[in-house]
Coordinates of C-alpha atoms in Angstrom, one line a residue:
M1 CA 0.0 0.0 0.0
E2 CA 2.9 2.3 0.7
G3 CA 4.6 1.6 -2.7
I4 CA 7.3 -0.8 -4.0
Q5 CA 10.0 -2.2 -1.8
C6 CA 13.0 -3.9 -3.4
E7 CA 14.7 -6.7 -1.4
P8 CA 17.6 -9.1 -2.4
V9 CA 15.9 -12.5 -3.2
T10 CA 18.9 -14.4 -1.9
Q11 CA 18.2 -13.1 1.6
I12 CA 14.8 -14.8 1.8
I13 CA 14.8 -17.9 4.0
S14 CA 11.3 -19.0 3.4
L15 CA 7.9 -18.0 2.1
E16 CA 4.5 -18.9 3.7
A17 CA 1.1 -18.8 2.2
K18 CA -1.4 -16.6 4.1
S19 CA -4.6 -16.9 2.1
N20 CA -4.2 -14.4 -0.8
Y21 CA -1.0 -13.0 0.7
T22 CA 2.5 -14.4 1.2
S23 CA 4.8 -13.8 4.2
L24 CA 8.5 -13.6 3.3
Y25 CA 11.0 -14.4 6.1
F26 CA 14.4 -12.8 5.8
T27 CA 17.8 -13.7 7.2
D28 CA 17.9 -10.5 9.3
G29 CA 14.7 -11.6 11.1
R30 CA 12.3 -9.4 9.2
R31 CA 9.0 -10.6 7.8
L32 CA 7.3 -8.9 4.9
L33 CA 3.7 -9.5 3.9
V34 CA 3.2 -9.4 0.1
G35 CA -0.1 -8.9 -1.8
K36 CA 0.5 -11.9 -4.0
T37 CA -0.4 -15.6 -3.6
L38 CA 2.4 -18.2 -3.0
M39 CA 1.6 -19.6 -6.5
E40 CA 2.2 -16.2 -8.1
I41 CA 5.5 -15.8 -6.3
E42 CA 6.5 -19.4 -7.2
T43 CA 6.0 -18.5 -10.8
L44 CA 8.3 -15.5 -10.4
L45 CA 11.0 -17.8 -8.7
N46 CA 10.5 -20.6 -11.3
N47 CA 13.9 -20.0 -12.9
S48 CA 15.7 -20.2 -9.6
L49 CA 17.1 -23.6 -8.5
Q50 CA 17.6 -22.0 -5.1
Y51 CA 13.9 -22.2 -4.1
V52 CA 11.7 -25.3 -3.9
R53 CA 8.1 -25.8 -2.8
I54 CA 7.9 -28.3 0.0
H55 CA 4.3 -28.0 1.0
R56 CA 1.2 -26.3 -0.2
S57 CA 2.0 -23.5 2.2
F58 CA 5.8 -23.2 2.0
I59 CA 8.6 -22.5 -0.4
I60 CA 12.1 -22.6 1.1
N61 CA 15.5 -21.3 0.1
L62 CA 17.7 -24.5 -0.2
N63 CA 20.8 -22.5 0.7
R64 CA 19.3 -21.7 4.1
I65 CA 18.5 -25.2 5.3
M66 CA 20.3 -26.3 8.5
K67 CA 19.0 -29.9 8.6
Y68 CA 16.3 -32.3 7.4
V69 CA 14.5 -34.4 10.1
R70 CA 13.0 -37.7 8.9
G71 CA 9.5 -38.8 9.7
K72 CA 6.2 -38.9 7.9
G73 CA 7.1 -36.4 5.2
G74 CA 9.7 -35.0 7.6
Y75 CA 10.5 -31.4 8.1
V76 CA 13.4 -29.0 7.5
V77 CA 15.0 -26.7 10.1
M78 CA 16.0 -23.4 8.6
E79 CA 18.9 -21.2 9.6
D80 CA 16.6 -18.9 11.6
G81 CA 15.4 -21.8 13.7
S82 CA 12.0 -22.2 12.1
S83 CA 10.8 -25.6 11.0
R84 CA 8.8 -26.3 7.8
N85 CA 6.9 -29.5 7.1
V86 CA 7.7 -31.4 3.9
S87 CA 4.6 -32.9 2.5
N88 CA 4.6 -36.5 1.3
G89 CA 3.6 -35.4 -2.2
R90 CA 6.5 -33.0 -2.5
R91 CA 9.2 -35.0 -0.8
D92 CA 10.7 -36.5 -4.0
D93 CA 10.9 -33.0 -5.7
F94 CA 12.6 -31.7 -2.5
F95 CA 15.3 -34.4 -2.6
K96 CA 15.8 -34.0 -6.3
S97 CA 16.4 -30.3 -5.7
L98 CA 18.8 -30.9 -2.9
K99 CA 20.9 -33.2 -5.1
S100 CA 21.1 -30.6 -7.9

């Protein structure tokens, strides 16, 4: 509403769907709410191998993962300490992205 804000994409740790909005979580602890859906942002990031969708509600920066914890689907722990579930349907894509 205030205008346009430019941020370095590499500083995004994860993105979370919030209805018709998306929360962006940054390395410096900031959170930014964007007036676009997660699907719209995923389309913008589509050329980047750095980001992968791991759940219907989450996209993560592969360069900001601290660890993966096994389990039903499992979850990742990000460098900011947050944890994000990996859905069963997206687990294979997640591991393929990690390998490349």
